[in-house]
Short mmCIF file of C-alpha atoms and ligand atoms in Angstrom, two decimals:
data_model
loop_
_atom_site.label_atom_id
_atom_site.label_comp_id
_atom_site.label_asym_id
_atom_site.label_seq_id
_atom_site.Cartn_x
_atom_site.Cartn_y
_atom_site.Cartn_z
CA MET A 20 -0.68 -17.83 29.59
CA SER A 21 -2.85 -15.73 27.32
CA SER A 22 -1.87 -15.52 23.69
CA PHE A 23 -3.08 -14.26 20.36
CA ASN A 24 -2.98 -15.50 16.79
CA VAL A 25 -0.86 -14.09 13.96
CA LYS A 26 -0.29 -15.04 10.35
CA ALA A 27 3.06 -16.67 9.60
CA TYR A 28 4.89 -18.66 6.93
CA GLY A 29 6.38 -21.99 7.85
CA ALA A 30 7.14 -25.59 6.95
CA ALA A 31 5.05 -28.50 8.24
CA SER A 32 7.81 -31.07 7.64
CA LYS A 33 11.32 -31.28 6.24
CA GLU A 34 10.08 -32.09 2.75
CA ALA A 35 7.31 -29.49 2.76
CA GLU A 36 7.42 -26.09 1.10
CA LEU A 37 6.76 -23.13 3.34
CA VAL A 38 3.08 -22.09 3.37
CA GLU A 39 0.88 -19.62 5.21
CA MET A 40 -0.19 -20.72 8.69
CA GLN A 41 -1.38 -19.34 12.02
CA ILE A 42 0.82 -19.27 15.13
CA ASP A 43 0.42 -18.08 18.73
CA ARG A 44 2.26 -15.17 20.32
CA ARG A 45 2.07 -14.46 24.04
CA GLU A 46 0.35 -11.28 25.23
CA VAL A 47 2.99 -8.79 26.39
CA LYS A 48 4.24 -9.35 29.91
CA PRO A 49 5.70 -6.54 32.05
CA PHE A 50 9.14 -6.63 30.36
CA ASP A 51 7.94 -7.50 26.87
CA ILE A 52 7.75 -5.59 23.64
CA GLU A 53 5.38 -6.37 20.79
CA ILE A 54 6.79 -5.60 17.35
CA ASP A 55 4.92 -5.27 14.10
CA ILE A 56 7.40 -6.90 11.70
CA LEU A 57 8.19 -4.78 8.63
CA TYR A 58 11.15 -6.67 7.13
CA CYS A 59 12.84 -9.99 7.73
CA GLY A 60 16.13 -11.15 6.20
CA VAL A 61 16.59 -14.68 4.83
CA CYS A 62 19.56 -16.53 6.36
CA HIS A 63 20.93 -19.84 5.12
CA SER A 64 20.23 -21.09 8.68
CA ASP A 65 16.51 -20.60 7.95
CA LEU A 66 16.83 -23.11 5.12
CA HIS A 67 18.96 -25.52 7.20
CA THR A 68 16.30 -25.44 9.93
CA ALA A 69 13.22 -25.69 7.70
CA ARG A 70 14.78 -28.73 5.99
CA ASN A 71 16.15 -30.27 9.20
CA ASP A 72 19.75 -30.26 7.90
CA TRP A 73 21.06 -30.11 11.48
CA GLY A 74 18.47 -32.50 12.97
CA GLY A 75 16.21 -31.44 15.81
CA THR A 76 13.83 -29.20 13.89
CA ARG A 77 10.40 -29.04 15.53
CA TYR A 78 7.48 -28.64 13.15
CA PRO A 79 5.78 -26.53 12.16
CA SER A 80 8.93 -24.48 11.68
CA VAL A 81 8.66 -20.72 11.17
CA PRO A 82 12.17 -19.35 10.43
CA GLY A 83 13.45 -15.77 10.35
CA HIS A 84 15.98 -14.17 12.72
CA GLU A 85 16.80 -10.91 10.99
CA ILE A 86 13.79 -8.94 12.16
CA VAL A 87 13.08 -5.22 12.07
CA GLY A 88 9.81 -3.49 12.77
CA ARG A 89 7.90 -0.95 14.78
CA ILE A 90 6.86 -1.32 18.40
CA THR A 91 3.09 -1.58 18.84
CA LYS A 92 2.87 -2.42 22.56
CA VAL A 93 5.17 -2.31 25.59
CA GLY A 94 4.79 -3.96 29.00
CA GLU A 95 4.40 -1.80 32.11
CA ASP A 96 8.01 -2.28 33.28
CA VAL A 97 9.70 -1.61 29.93
CA THR A 98 12.23 1.24 30.15
CA LYS A 99 14.35 1.12 26.97
CA PHE A 100 11.60 1.48 24.35
CA LYS A 101 8.23 3.08 23.71
CA VAL A 102 5.38 2.48 21.30
CA GLY A 103 6.27 3.75 17.84
CA ASP A 104 10.03 3.13 18.13
CA LEU A 105 11.85 1.06 15.54
CA ALA A 106 13.29 -2.15 16.91
CA GLY A 107 15.36 -5.14 15.85
CA VAL A 108 15.46 -8.77 16.94
CA GLY A 109 18.24 -11.14 15.94
CA CYS A 110 18.96 -14.80 16.62
CA LEU A 111 18.34 -14.87 20.38
CA VAL A 112 15.21 -14.02 22.36
CA ASP A 113 16.21 -15.26 25.81
CA SER A 114 19.00 -16.71 27.98
CA CYS A 115 19.40 -17.51 31.68
CA GLN A 116 20.99 -14.11 32.53
CA GLU A 117 22.79 -15.73 35.47
CA CYS A 118 25.62 -17.90 34.19
CA ALA A 119 29.22 -16.80 33.67
CA SER A 120 28.64 -16.25 29.94
CA CYS A 121 25.47 -14.19 30.36
CA LYS A 122 27.19 -12.08 33.03
CA GLN A 123 29.89 -11.23 30.46
CA ASP A 124 27.31 -10.21 27.83
CA LEU A 125 27.95 -13.44 25.95
CA GLU A 126 24.34 -14.66 25.90
CA GLN A 127 25.11 -16.61 22.72
CA TYR A 128 27.28 -18.89 24.87
CA CYS A 129 24.75 -19.12 27.75
CA LEU A 130 25.79 -22.17 29.77
CA ASN A 131 22.14 -23.11 30.17
CA GLY A 132 21.48 -22.73 26.44
CA PHE A 133 20.14 -19.57 24.82
CA THR A 134 16.62 -19.47 23.40
CA GLY A 135 16.82 -19.19 19.63
CA THR A 136 14.37 -16.86 17.91
CA TYR A 137 13.05 -19.94 16.13
CA ASN A 138 13.17 -23.64 16.93
CA GLY A 139 14.01 -22.76 20.56
CA GLU A 140 12.05 -23.77 23.65
CA ASP A 141 9.43 -21.11 24.33
CA LYS A 142 9.54 -20.52 28.12
CA TYR A 143 6.02 -19.14 28.22
CA LEU A 144 3.90 -21.01 25.72
CA ASN A 145 4.22 -24.75 25.51
CA GLN A 146 5.68 -24.77 22.00
CA GLN A 147 8.81 -24.10 19.96
CA THR A 148 9.73 -20.48 19.31
CA PHE A 149 8.60 -19.05 15.97
CA GLY A 150 10.70 -16.61 13.96
CA GLY A 151 10.22 -13.50 11.93
CA TYR A 152 8.35 -14.87 8.91
CA SER A 153 5.24 -13.60 10.70
CA GLU A 154 3.20 -10.48 11.34
CA LYS A 155 4.29 -9.81 14.90
CA VAL A 156 6.74 -10.99 17.53
CA VAL A 157 6.78 -10.52 21.32
CA VAL A 158 10.22 -10.35 22.94
CA ASP A 159 11.72 -9.42 26.34
CA GLU A 160 13.19 -5.93 25.98
CA LYS A 161 16.65 -7.20 26.99
CA PHE A 162 16.82 -8.96 23.62
CA VAL A 163 15.55 -6.06 21.52
CA LEU A 164 17.98 -3.81 19.62
CA SER A 165 17.75 -0.11 18.80
CA ILE A 166 18.05 0.79 15.12
CA PRO A 167 20.17 3.79 14.08
CA GLU A 168 17.71 6.27 12.55
CA ASN A 169 19.90 7.17 9.57
CA LEU A 170 19.98 3.68 8.06
CA ASP A 171 17.61 2.31 5.39
CA LEU A 172 15.36 0.09 7.50
CA LYS A 173 14.89 -2.81 5.10
CA ALA A 174 18.64 -3.18 4.68
CA VAL A 175 19.19 -3.15 8.45
CA ALA A 176 17.49 -6.54 8.84
CA PRO A 177 20.46 -8.71 7.70
CA LEU A 178 22.76 -6.98 10.18
CA LEU A 179 20.89 -8.82 12.94
CA CYS A 180 22.44 -12.15 11.92
CA ALA A 181 24.82 -11.85 8.95
CA GLY A 182 26.23 -8.64 10.42
CA ILE A 183 26.77 -9.75 14.00
CA THR A 184 27.99 -13.26 13.09
CA THR A 185 30.89 -11.77 11.15
CA TRP A 186 31.42 -8.73 13.42
CA SER A 187 31.87 -10.84 16.55
CA PRO A 188 34.94 -12.78 15.31
CA LEU A 189 36.42 -9.65 13.73
CA LYS A 190 36.28 -7.97 17.14
CA HIS A 191 37.27 -11.02 19.16
CA TRP A 192 40.39 -11.56 17.04
CA ASN A 193 41.17 -7.86 17.24
CA VAL A 194 40.98 -6.89 13.58
CA LYS A 195 42.15 -3.34 13.12
CA GLU A 196 43.84 -0.95 10.70
CA GLY A 197 46.19 -2.98 8.50
CA SER A 198 45.02 -6.47 9.57
CA LYS A 199 45.02 -9.03 6.78
CA VAL A 200 41.62 -10.69 6.71
CA ALA A 201 40.22 -13.26 4.28
CA VAL A 202 36.64 -14.38 3.85
CA VAL A 203 35.60 -17.74 2.39
CA GLY A 204 32.32 -17.67 0.41
CA LEU A 205 30.53 -14.62 -0.93
CA GLY A 206 26.97 -14.92 0.29
CA GLY A 207 25.00 -13.16 3.03
CA LEU A 208 27.61 -13.58 5.77
CA GLY A 209 30.59 -13.31 3.43
CA HIS A 210 29.64 -9.97 1.94
CA MET A 211 29.01 -8.49 5.39
CA ALA A 212 32.38 -9.84 6.56
CA ILE A 213 34.05 -7.93 3.72
CA LYS A 214 32.22 -4.69 4.49
CA LEU A 215 32.76 -4.84 8.25
CA ALA A 216 36.43 -5.88 8.04
CA LYS A 217 37.05 -3.08 5.56
CA GLY A 218 35.17 -0.70 7.91
CA LEU A 219 37.61 -1.67 10.68
CA GLY A 220 40.55 -0.82 8.42
CA ALA A 221 41.59 -4.32 7.34
CA GLU A 222 42.91 -5.35 3.95
CA VAL A 223 40.39 -7.97 2.80
CA THR A 224 40.72 -10.91 0.41
CA LEU A 225 37.81 -13.05 -0.77
CA PHE A 226 38.11 -16.78 -1.43
CA SER A 227 35.32 -17.80 -3.79
CA ARG A 228 34.45 -20.62 -6.18
CA SER A 229 32.58 -18.15 -8.38
CA PRO A 230 34.63 -16.13 -10.90
CA ASP A 231 31.46 -14.20 -11.78
CA LYS A 232 31.52 -12.64 -8.29
CA ILE A 233 35.01 -11.07 -8.64
CA GLN A 234 33.86 -7.61 -9.65
CA ASP A 235 31.16 -7.56 -6.96
CA ALA A 236 33.70 -8.46 -4.29
CA LEU A 237 35.99 -5.64 -5.38
CA ASP A 238 33.03 -3.24 -5.39
CA LEU A 239 32.13 -4.39 -1.87
CA GLY A 240 35.59 -3.40 -0.68
CA ALA A 241 37.75 -6.49 -1.14
CA HIS A 242 41.34 -5.77 -2.04
CA LYS A 243 41.70 -9.03 -3.90
CA VAL A 244 39.81 -12.18 -4.93
CA VAL A 245 41.30 -15.66 -4.95
CA ILE A 246 39.40 -18.32 -6.89
CA SER A 247 39.77 -21.28 -4.56
CA THR A 248 39.76 -23.87 -7.35
CA TYR A 249 42.79 -22.29 -9.08
CA ASP A 250 45.92 -23.82 -7.53
CA ASN A 251 48.25 -21.04 -8.66
CA GLU A 252 46.06 -18.41 -6.99
CA MET A 253 45.96 -20.42 -3.75
CA GLU A 254 49.73 -20.90 -3.90
CA ALA A 255 50.29 -17.15 -4.21
CA VAL A 256 48.65 -16.40 -0.83
CA GLN A 257 50.33 -19.05 1.36
CA GLY A 258 51.21 -17.71 4.84
CA THR A 259 49.36 -14.43 4.42
CA PHE A 260 46.31 -13.89 6.64
CA ASP A 261 45.87 -12.93 10.28
CA LEU A 262 42.24 -14.03 10.28
CA ILE A 263 40.07 -16.05 7.91
CA ILE A 264 36.29 -16.14 8.34
CA ASP A 265 34.91 -19.26 6.66
CA THR A 266 31.18 -18.92 5.85
CA VAL A 267 30.74 -21.99 3.62
CA PRO A 268 27.50 -23.77 4.68
CA TYR A 269 28.49 -27.33 3.74
CA ASP A 270 31.33 -29.74 4.47
CA HIS A 271 34.53 -28.78 2.66
CA ASP A 272 38.26 -29.30 3.02
CA ILE A 273 39.65 -26.41 5.10
CA ASN A 274 43.31 -27.48 4.90
CA PRO A 275 44.06 -25.40 1.80
CA TYR A 276 42.84 -22.32 3.67
CA VAL A 277 44.72 -23.07 6.91
CA SER A 278 47.99 -22.92 5.00
CA THR A 279 47.18 -19.40 3.81
CA LEU A 280 47.25 -18.22 7.44
CA ASN A 281 50.22 -16.24 8.66
CA ILE A 282 52.13 -17.49 11.74
CA ASN A 283 49.70 -17.13 14.73
CA GLY A 284 46.82 -16.74 12.31
CA THR A 285 43.30 -18.07 12.99
CA LEU A 286 40.70 -19.59 10.71
CA VAL A 287 37.29 -19.20 12.31
CA LEU A 288 34.44 -21.37 11.11
CA VAL A 289 31.00 -19.77 11.18
CA GLY A 290 29.29 -21.64 8.36
CA TYR A 291 29.31 -25.44 8.38
CA ILE A 292 28.13 -27.13 11.56
CA GLY A 293 29.03 -30.81 11.58
CA LYS A 294 31.85 -33.29 11.23
CA MET A 295 34.48 -32.52 8.61
CA GLU A 296 35.18 -35.59 6.52
CA ASP A 297 38.59 -34.45 5.26
CA GLY A 298 40.07 -34.06 8.74
CA LEU A 299 42.60 -31.45 9.81
CA ALA A 300 46.24 -31.80 8.81
CA THR A 301 48.07 -30.78 12.00
CA PRO A 302 51.58 -29.97 10.68
CA THR A 303 50.42 -26.65 9.23
CA MET A 304 48.91 -25.76 12.58
CA ILE A 305 51.74 -27.01 14.76
CA LEU A 306 54.57 -25.58 12.68
CA GLY A 307 52.95 -22.17 12.39
CA ARG A 308 51.08 -21.85 15.71
CA ARG A 309 47.93 -21.57 13.62
CA THR A 310 44.46 -21.93 15.09
CA VAL A 311 41.20 -23.32 13.76
CA ALA A 312 38.29 -21.91 15.75
CA GLY A 313 34.53 -21.45 15.67
CA SER A 314 32.12 -18.68 16.59
CA VAL A 315 28.36 -18.31 16.91
CA ILE A 316 26.40 -15.07 16.32
CA GLY A 317 27.11 -12.47 19.04
CA GLY A 318 25.74 -11.11 22.33
CA ILE A 319 23.14 -8.37 22.63
CA LYS A 320 25.60 -5.66 23.76
CA GLU A 321 27.95 -6.51 20.91
CA THR A 322 25.05 -6.54 18.43
CA GLN A 323 24.10 -3.02 19.51
CA GLU A 324 27.74 -1.92 19.09
CA MET A 325 27.77 -3.39 15.58
CA LEU A 326 24.50 -1.62 14.67
CA ASP A 327 25.86 1.68 16.00
CA PHE A 328 29.12 1.17 14.07
CA CYS A 329 27.12 0.54 10.88
CA GLY A 330 25.09 3.68 11.60
CA GLU A 331 28.25 5.78 12.02
CA HIS A 332 30.01 4.32 8.98
CA ASN A 333 26.91 3.88 6.83
CA ILE A 334 27.54 0.17 6.32
CA LEU A 335 24.62 -1.86 4.98
CA PRO A 336 24.15 -5.16 3.14
CA GLU A 337 23.27 -5.46 -0.54
CA ILE A 338 19.72 -6.71 -0.59
CA GLU A 339 17.11 -8.11 -2.94
CA MET A 340 13.55 -7.58 -1.76
CA ILE A 341 11.11 -10.47 -2.05
CA LYS A 342 7.52 -11.19 -1.11
CA MET A 343 6.74 -13.74 1.59
CA GLN A 344 5.12 -15.89 -1.10
CA ASP A 345 8.49 -16.08 -2.97
CA ILE A 346 10.34 -17.75 -0.11
CA ASN A 347 10.50 -21.24 -1.60
CA THR A 348 12.07 -19.93 -4.81
CA ALA A 349 14.46 -17.84 -2.73
CA TYR A 350 15.64 -20.98 -0.90
CA GLU A 351 16.31 -22.73 -4.22
CA ARG A 352 18.33 -19.73 -5.40
CA MET A 353 20.27 -19.69 -2.13
CA LEU A 354 21.23 -23.33 -2.69
CA LYS A 355 22.67 -22.35 -6.07
CA SER A 356 24.69 -19.48 -4.49
CA ASP A 357 22.48 -17.15 -6.51
CA VAL A 358 21.93 -14.46 -3.89
CA ARG A 359 23.32 -10.97 -4.40
CA TYR A 360 23.73 -10.85 -1.44
CA ARG A 361 20.82 -11.16 0.97
CA PHE A 362 17.11 -11.66 0.42
CA VAL A 363 14.87 -9.50 2.59
CA ILE A 364 11.15 -10.19 2.86
CA ASP A 365 8.78 -7.24 2.71
CA MET A 366 6.38 -8.44 5.41
CA GLN A 367 3.58 -6.29 4.05
CA SER A 368 3.13 -9.10 1.50
CA LEU A 369 2.03 -11.45 4.30
CA LYS A 370 -0.43 -8.93 5.69
CA ASP A 371 -2.11 -8.15 2.34
P1 NAP B 422 24.74 -18.02 1.70
O1 NAP B 422 24.21 -16.64 1.54
O2 NAP B 422 24.07 -19.14 1.02
O3 NAP B 422 26.30 -17.96 1.33
C1 NAP B 422 27.15 -19.06 1.39
C2 NAP B 422 28.28 -18.91 0.36
O4 NAP B 422 29.20 -19.99 0.57
C3 NAP B 422 27.83 -19.03 -1.07
O5 NAP B 422 27.41 -17.82 -1.62
C4 NAP B 422 29.08 -19.57 -1.77
O6 NAP B 422 29.98 -18.51 -2.06
C5 NAP B 422 29.70 -20.43 -0.71
N1 NAP B 422 29.31 -21.85 -0.85
C6 NAP B 422 28.06 -22.35 -0.87
N2 NAP B 422 28.08 -23.69 -0.97
C7 NAP B 422 29.36 -24.04 -1.01
C8 NAP B 422 30.04 -25.28 -1.11
N3 NAP B 422 29.37 -26.44 -1.17
N4 NAP B 422 31.38 -25.26 -1.12
C9 NAP B 422 32.05 -24.11 -1.08
N5 NAP B 422 31.46 -22.89 -0.98
C10 NAP B 422 30.14 -22.87 -0.94
O7 NAP B 422 24.70 -18.42 3.27
P2 NAP B 422 24.80 -17.47 4.55
O8 NAP B 422 23.43 -17.05 4.94
O9 NAP B 422 25.88 -16.50 4.38
O10 NAP B 422 25.20 -18.55 5.67
C11 NAP B 422 26.42 -19.25 5.56
C12 NAP B 422 26.48 -20.32 6.61
O11 NAP B 422 26.62 -19.74 7.91
C13 NAP B 422 25.21 -21.19 6.71
O12 NAP B 422 25.58 -22.54 6.92
C14 NAP B 422 24.50 -20.66 7.93
O13 NAP B 422 23.68 -21.62 8.56
C15 NAP B 422 25.68 -20.31 8.80
N6 NAP B 422 25.42 -19.34 9.86
C16 NAP B 422 26.13 -19.46 11.00
C17 NAP B 422 25.99 -18.53 12.00
C18 NAP B 422 26.81 -18.61 13.24
O14 NAP B 422 26.45 -17.98 14.22
N7 NAP B 422 27.92 -19.32 13.24
C19 NAP B 422 25.09 -17.48 11.85
C20 NAP B 422 24.41 -17.37 10.64
C21 NAP B 422 24.59 -18.30 9.65
P3 NAP B 422 30.89 -18.50 -3.40
O15 NAP B 422 29.93 -18.51 -4.55
O16 NAP B 422 31.62 -17.22 -3.25
O17 NAP B 422 31.81 -19.68 -3.35
ZN1 ZN B 423 21.22 -16.39 10.51
#
């Protein structure tokens, strides 16, 4: 298949810093769209992948799955978009389209495995997929999102992962006016969870380890902040929440949070992927019909609904703009929970 070269930023190994490199993109096929990338958000998953935290990273690794840009080319059979339109690409760029999950617009649970925007298996070029830390991307139009025109484009980028990953469980567990929702961890996902839950009418509480984030959380729309290391504060919210969205990226004891669920409440894990060393204490679950669940990103239809909801309600992340060349420092700051609350790369810095 014919391809062309673009500049990108990626890691050559798990110990390596990200540096400038060249990667291949396929020439547009009949259903493809070529996007000139303007902004790309920085997700903690980018760091996990670049550093092989989850195993299975294929190098070189070019992360980035919060992509917005302008369409520069469309294939002859493309119907949804035209050259010059704004477009977004999130965490998925392909799926089988035939299995029971895909047929229900749940491509993120594709039974044959979805193709991740990075570190996936590229069906066309014999290589891993490369993400948005690059000049251009070529994607099947089915996996391309429309961007509401009224929103500030650079701030839209994080909606494509942080937004949809928190929106999907809020919708699945039917959060509505008056629901009691809690969020664990105030980072990229956590701050979007607060804004979106509040947008749906919920009363939102933040669990955080960081007392210096209390005022921010209240400004973002939280009703209350509980510092998770203060026993008296944890005690005061026992049996309270209908839904807890836990965004913490590393192994941690979830039992203290499970007991803050109301009867029939659910704690949904979206952050840490791996074995939990502390184990789950079942009495709290059994005696309160409480659920511990998980959720991954969201489907394309649901992502469009989330973007349209954000357009209507003017909901956007708090962002800090960085240059592509600052990515390694940004990762170090992310590890120290020093992100307020999402880094977005101005991709012009890669082109200059
Ligand atoms: P982030 O911006 O780094 O935020 C994570 C927050 O968690 C931090 O700000 C901090 O909040 C808290 N935290 C960090 N380390 C902690 C620790 N050791 N113990 C307790 N709390 C800790 O990360 P993010 O981009 O929001 O991503 C969060 C996680 O979700 C990552 O693991 C990412 O890979 C994953 N993710 C999953 C999906 C999915 O589909 N399920 C999608 C995207 C990302 P406080 O300072 O408030 O405590
Ligand atoms: Zn992400």
